[in-house]
XYZ file of C-alpha atoms in Angstrom:
356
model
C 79.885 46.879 64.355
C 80.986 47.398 67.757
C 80.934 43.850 68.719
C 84.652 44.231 66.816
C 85.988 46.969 68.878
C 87.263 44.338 71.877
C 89.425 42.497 69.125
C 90.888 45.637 67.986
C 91.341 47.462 71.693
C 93.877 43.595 72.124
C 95.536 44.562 68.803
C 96.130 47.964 70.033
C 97.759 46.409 73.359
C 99.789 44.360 71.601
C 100.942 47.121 69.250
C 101.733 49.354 71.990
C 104.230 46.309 73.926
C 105.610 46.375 70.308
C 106.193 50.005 69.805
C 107.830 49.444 73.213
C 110.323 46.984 71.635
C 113.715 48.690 71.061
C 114.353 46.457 68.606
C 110.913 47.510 66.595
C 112.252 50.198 65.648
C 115.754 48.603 64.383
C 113.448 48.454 60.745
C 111.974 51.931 60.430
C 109.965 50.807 57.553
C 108.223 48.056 60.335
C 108.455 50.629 62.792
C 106.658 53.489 60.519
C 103.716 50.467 59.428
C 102.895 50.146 63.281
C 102.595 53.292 64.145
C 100.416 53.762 61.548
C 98.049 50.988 62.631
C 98.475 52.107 66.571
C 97.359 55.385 65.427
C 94.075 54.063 63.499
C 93.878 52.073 66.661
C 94.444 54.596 69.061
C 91.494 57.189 67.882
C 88.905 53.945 67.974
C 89.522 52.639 71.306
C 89.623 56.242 72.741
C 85.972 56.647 71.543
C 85.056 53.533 72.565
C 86.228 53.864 75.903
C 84.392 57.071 75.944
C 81.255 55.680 74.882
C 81.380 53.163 77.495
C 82.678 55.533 80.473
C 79.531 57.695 78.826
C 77.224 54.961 79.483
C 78.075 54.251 83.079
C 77.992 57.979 83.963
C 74.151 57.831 82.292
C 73.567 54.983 84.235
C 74.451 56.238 87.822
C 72.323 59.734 86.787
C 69.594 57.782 86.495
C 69.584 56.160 89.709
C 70.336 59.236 91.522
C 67.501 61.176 89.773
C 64.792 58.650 92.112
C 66.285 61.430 94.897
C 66.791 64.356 92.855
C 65.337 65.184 89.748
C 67.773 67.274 88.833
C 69.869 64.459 88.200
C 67.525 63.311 84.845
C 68.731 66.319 83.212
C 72.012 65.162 83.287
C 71.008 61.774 82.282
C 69.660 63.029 79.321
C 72.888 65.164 78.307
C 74.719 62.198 78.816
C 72.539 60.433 76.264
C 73.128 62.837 73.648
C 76.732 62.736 74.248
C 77.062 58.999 73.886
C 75.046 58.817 70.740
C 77.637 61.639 69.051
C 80.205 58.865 70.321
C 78.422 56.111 69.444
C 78.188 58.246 65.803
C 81.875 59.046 65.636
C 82.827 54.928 66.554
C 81.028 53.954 63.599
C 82.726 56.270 61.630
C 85.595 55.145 62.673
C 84.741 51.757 62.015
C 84.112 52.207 58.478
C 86.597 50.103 56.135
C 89.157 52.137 55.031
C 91.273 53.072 52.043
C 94.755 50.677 52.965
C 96.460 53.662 51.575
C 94.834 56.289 53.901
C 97.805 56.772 56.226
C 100.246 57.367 53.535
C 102.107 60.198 52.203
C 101.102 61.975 48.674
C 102.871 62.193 45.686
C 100.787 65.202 43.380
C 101.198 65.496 39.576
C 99.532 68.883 37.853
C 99.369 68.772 34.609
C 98.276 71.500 32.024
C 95.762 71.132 29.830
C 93.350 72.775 27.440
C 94.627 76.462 27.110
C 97.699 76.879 26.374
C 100.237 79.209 28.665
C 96.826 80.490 30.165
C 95.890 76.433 31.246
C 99.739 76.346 32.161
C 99.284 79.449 34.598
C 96.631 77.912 36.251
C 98.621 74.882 36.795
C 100.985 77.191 38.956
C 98.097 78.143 40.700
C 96.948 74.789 41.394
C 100.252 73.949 42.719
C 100.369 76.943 44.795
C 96.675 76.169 46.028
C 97.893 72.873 47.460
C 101.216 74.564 48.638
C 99.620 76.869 50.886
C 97.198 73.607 51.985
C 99.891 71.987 53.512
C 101.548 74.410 55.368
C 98.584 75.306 57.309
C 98.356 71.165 58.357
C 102.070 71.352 58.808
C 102.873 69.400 56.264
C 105.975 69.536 53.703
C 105.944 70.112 49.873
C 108.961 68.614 47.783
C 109.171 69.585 44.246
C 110.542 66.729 42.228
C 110.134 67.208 39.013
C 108.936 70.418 37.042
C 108.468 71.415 33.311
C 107.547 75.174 33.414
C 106.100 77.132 30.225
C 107.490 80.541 29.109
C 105.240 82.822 31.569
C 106.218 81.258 34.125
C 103.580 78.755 34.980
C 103.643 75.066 34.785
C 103.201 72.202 31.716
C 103.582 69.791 34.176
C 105.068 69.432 37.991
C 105.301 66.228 40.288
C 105.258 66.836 44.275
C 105.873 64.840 47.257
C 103.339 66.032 50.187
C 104.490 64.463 53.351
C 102.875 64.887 56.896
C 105.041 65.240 59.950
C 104.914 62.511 62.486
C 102.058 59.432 62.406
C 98.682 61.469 61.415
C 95.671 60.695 63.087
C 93.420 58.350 60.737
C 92.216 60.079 57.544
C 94.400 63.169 58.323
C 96.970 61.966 56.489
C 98.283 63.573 52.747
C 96.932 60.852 50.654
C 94.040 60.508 52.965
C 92.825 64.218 51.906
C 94.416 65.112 48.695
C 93.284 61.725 46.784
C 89.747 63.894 46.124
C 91.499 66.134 44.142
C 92.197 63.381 41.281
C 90.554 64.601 37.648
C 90.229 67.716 36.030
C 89.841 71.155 37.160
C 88.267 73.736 35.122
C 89.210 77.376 35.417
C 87.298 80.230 33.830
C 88.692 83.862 33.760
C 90.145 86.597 31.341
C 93.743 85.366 31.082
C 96.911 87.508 31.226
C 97.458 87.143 27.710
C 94.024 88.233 26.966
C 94.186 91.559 25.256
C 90.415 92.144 24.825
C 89.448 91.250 28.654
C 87.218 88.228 27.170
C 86.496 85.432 29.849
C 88.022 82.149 28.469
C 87.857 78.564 29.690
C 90.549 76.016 30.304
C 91.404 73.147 32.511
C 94.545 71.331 33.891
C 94.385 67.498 35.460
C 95.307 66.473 38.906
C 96.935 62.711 39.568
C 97.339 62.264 43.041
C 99.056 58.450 44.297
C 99.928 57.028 47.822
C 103.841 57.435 47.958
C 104.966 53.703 47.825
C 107.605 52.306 50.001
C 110.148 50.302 48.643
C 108.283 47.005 50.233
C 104.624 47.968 48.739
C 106.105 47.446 45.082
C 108.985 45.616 43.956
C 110.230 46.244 40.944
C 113.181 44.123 38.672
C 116.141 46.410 37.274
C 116.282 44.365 34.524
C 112.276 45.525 33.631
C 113.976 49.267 33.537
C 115.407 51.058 30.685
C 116.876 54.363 31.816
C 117.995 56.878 29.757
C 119.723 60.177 30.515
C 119.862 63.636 28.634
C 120.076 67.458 29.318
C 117.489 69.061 31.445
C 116.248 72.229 30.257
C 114.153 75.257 31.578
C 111.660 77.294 29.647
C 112.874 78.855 26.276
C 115.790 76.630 26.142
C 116.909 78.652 29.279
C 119.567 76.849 31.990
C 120.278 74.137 30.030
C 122.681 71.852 31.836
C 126.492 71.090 30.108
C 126.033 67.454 31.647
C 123.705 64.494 30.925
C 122.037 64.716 34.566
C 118.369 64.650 33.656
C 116.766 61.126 33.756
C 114.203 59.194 31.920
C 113.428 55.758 33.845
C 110.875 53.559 31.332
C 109.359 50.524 33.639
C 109.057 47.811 30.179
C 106.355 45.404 31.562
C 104.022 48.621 32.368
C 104.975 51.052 29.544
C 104.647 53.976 32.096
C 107.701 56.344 31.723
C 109.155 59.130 34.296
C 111.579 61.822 33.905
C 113.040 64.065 36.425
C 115.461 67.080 35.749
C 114.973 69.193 38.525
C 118.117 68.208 40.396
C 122.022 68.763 39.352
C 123.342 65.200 39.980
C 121.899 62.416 37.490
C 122.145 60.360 40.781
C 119.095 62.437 42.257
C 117.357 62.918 39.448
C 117.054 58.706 39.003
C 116.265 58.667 42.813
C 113.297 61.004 42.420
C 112.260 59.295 39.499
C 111.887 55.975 41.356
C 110.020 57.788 44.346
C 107.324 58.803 41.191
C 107.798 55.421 38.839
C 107.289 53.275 42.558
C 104.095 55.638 43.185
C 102.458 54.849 39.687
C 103.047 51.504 40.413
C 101.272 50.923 42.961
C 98.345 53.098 42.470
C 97.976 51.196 39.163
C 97.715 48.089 41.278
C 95.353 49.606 43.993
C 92.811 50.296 41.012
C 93.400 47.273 39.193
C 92.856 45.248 42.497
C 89.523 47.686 43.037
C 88.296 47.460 40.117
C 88.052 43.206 40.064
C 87.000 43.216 43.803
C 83.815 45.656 42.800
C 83.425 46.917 39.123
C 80.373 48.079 40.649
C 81.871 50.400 43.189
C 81.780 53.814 41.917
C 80.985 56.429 44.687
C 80.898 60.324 43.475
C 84.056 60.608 45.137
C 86.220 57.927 43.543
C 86.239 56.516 40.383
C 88.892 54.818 38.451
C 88.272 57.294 35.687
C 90.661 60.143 36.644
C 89.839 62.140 33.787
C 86.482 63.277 34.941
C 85.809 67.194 35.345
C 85.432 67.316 39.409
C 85.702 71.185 39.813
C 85.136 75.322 39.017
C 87.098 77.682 39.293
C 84.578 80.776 38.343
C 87.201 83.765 38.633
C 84.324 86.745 37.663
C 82.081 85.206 40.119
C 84.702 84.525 42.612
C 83.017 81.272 42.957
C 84.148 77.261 43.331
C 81.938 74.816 42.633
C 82.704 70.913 43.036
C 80.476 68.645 40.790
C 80.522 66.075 42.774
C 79.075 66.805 46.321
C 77.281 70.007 45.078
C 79.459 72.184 47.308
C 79.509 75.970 46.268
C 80.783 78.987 48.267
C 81.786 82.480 46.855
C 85.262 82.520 48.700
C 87.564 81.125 45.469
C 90.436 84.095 46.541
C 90.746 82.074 50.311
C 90.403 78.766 48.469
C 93.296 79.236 46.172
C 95.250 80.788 49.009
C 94.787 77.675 50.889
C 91.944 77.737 52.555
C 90.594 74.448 50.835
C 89.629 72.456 54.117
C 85.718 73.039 53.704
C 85.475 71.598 49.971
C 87.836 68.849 50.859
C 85.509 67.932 54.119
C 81.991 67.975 51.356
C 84.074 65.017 49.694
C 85.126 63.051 52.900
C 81.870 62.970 54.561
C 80.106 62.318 50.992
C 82.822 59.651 50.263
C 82.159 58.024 54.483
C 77.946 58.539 53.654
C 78.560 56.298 50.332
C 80.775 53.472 52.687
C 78.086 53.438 55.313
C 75.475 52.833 52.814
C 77.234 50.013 51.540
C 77.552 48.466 55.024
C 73.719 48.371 55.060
């Protein structure tokens, strides 16, 4: 694998003369692609250069140790320092998912349980919420449909990173694992008796698509407008400004209310509609290239029950790496770094093993 690493340390040069380029950066979308790449590039040929710098310091140790032995000591730290780097670099290496270094648009949806499934969706939301502030990321509501108690039948959110992230520290990079259905046990507000009940609410989570990853043909569109509305009929709008944007070839259908001008609302839509798009196209395209390829992180299958939220217990348990800790309070306060990190380095053990 590292036989590579010399054609990619010459892309990197040549990115970097082109990120010099004033007029690079005339198109932001061409500018945004390349930094993106440069990035990926940049953490690579840093270990590699490591690695090598690593091997001539282990090299010189060891000739100086014929005069003084204390010199094989550092030899031998040396050693164990280049194979971390040499550990990291094929890491690195590893194919990727093309969509790793994009944004995140995050849909929570509730589920089985009523208002009580609905609250939990809020909680989700706020879960992820807290996530991204402490990365320093931003959260944009775009669309939300909330129940009476104040908790959530379904909200859409952009999740947006500041800057070009470092390779797989990006929104989509991170939050894809969270795709399926989370399962929530506790005794709800509306429980009466103080019986524990169970109920679940899905997570879709797509790459936000630029306007050159999918095209799509106005005349394919059928938008409709209406009234927005809140829970119990409450702030219902006097104007026509919510949006419904149906994309005919696919069948899939947005809506988006949240905003006063009928203007924004279709704009948000599009951010969501262009989103489903091309996450339906990722999968389609993965799914021909290997129908075998199903790692316990990622299937096509979003539907599958990936998590446990054990209130009582004040446990979390993820289904699919085995990961359990008894910290669920920090978790859902944002503190969801360790359970996303058992599905990264289970998802990077189930690419290396398909490298051979």
């Amino acid at each position: 694998m590292f036989d590579a690493v010399e054609g990619l340390a010459a892309e990197h040069a040549e990115l970097e003369q082109q990120l010099a380029d004033p007029a690079t950066h005339a198109d932001q979308g061409l500018a945004k692609r390349l930094n993106q790449r440069y990035a990926e590039l940049s953490a690579i040929v840093r270990t590699w250069r490591e690695w090598q710098q690593l091997g001539e310091d282990i090299d010189a140790a060891r000739e100086l140790a014929a005069e003084d032995p204390e010199f094989a000591a550092e030899a031998e730290t040396a050693a164990a320092a280049r194979e971390e780097k040499a550990e990291k670099l094929r890491h690195l290496l590893v194919p990727r998912d093309p969509s790793d270094g994009k944004d995140a648009i995050l849909e929570v949806k509730s589920g089985e349980g009523g208002e009580e499934s609905a609250l939990f969706a809020g909680d989700l939301l706020r879960m992820y919420t807290r996530y991204a502030e402490r990365r320093g990321w931003s959260v944009q509501i775009l669309d939300a449909n909330e129940s009476d108690l104040g908790g959530y039948k379904s909200v859409t959110a952009a999740v947006k990173a500041k800057g070009t992230p470092e390779p797989g520290e990006a929104p989509y990079a991170l939050l894809k694992f969270e795709g399926g259905v989370h399962r929530v046990q506790r005794v709800p507000a509306t429980e009466s008796a103080g019986r524990i009940h169970t109920s679940a609410a899905g997570v879709l989570v797509m790459p936000e698509a630029e306007q050159v990853d999918v095209e799509i043909n106005d005349n394919d569109l059928r938008i409709d407008v209406f009234r927005s509305s809140g829970p119990g009929g409450q702030s219902v709008n006097t104007t026509d400004s919510a949006v419904r944007i149906t994309h005919l070839p696919t069948g899939i259908v947005v809506s988006c209310q949240n905003e006063k001008s009928q203007l924004q609302n279709k704009d948000q839509a599009m951010r969501i509609l262009r989103a489903r798009l091309l996450a339906a196209a990722e999968e389609a395209a993965a799914s021909e290239a290997s129908a075998a390829r199903k790692s316990q992180i990622r299937t096509v299958d979003r539907s599958e029950r990936i998590r446990t939220y054990n209130f009582p217990e004040n446990r979390i348990s993820d289904h699919r790496t085995g990961y359990k800790a008894y910290n669920l309070d920090t978790v859902l306060d944002g503190e969801l770094g360790p359970v996303l990190d058992s599905c990264v380095q289970a998802d990077l053990q189930s690419r290396l093993e398909e490298l051979g």
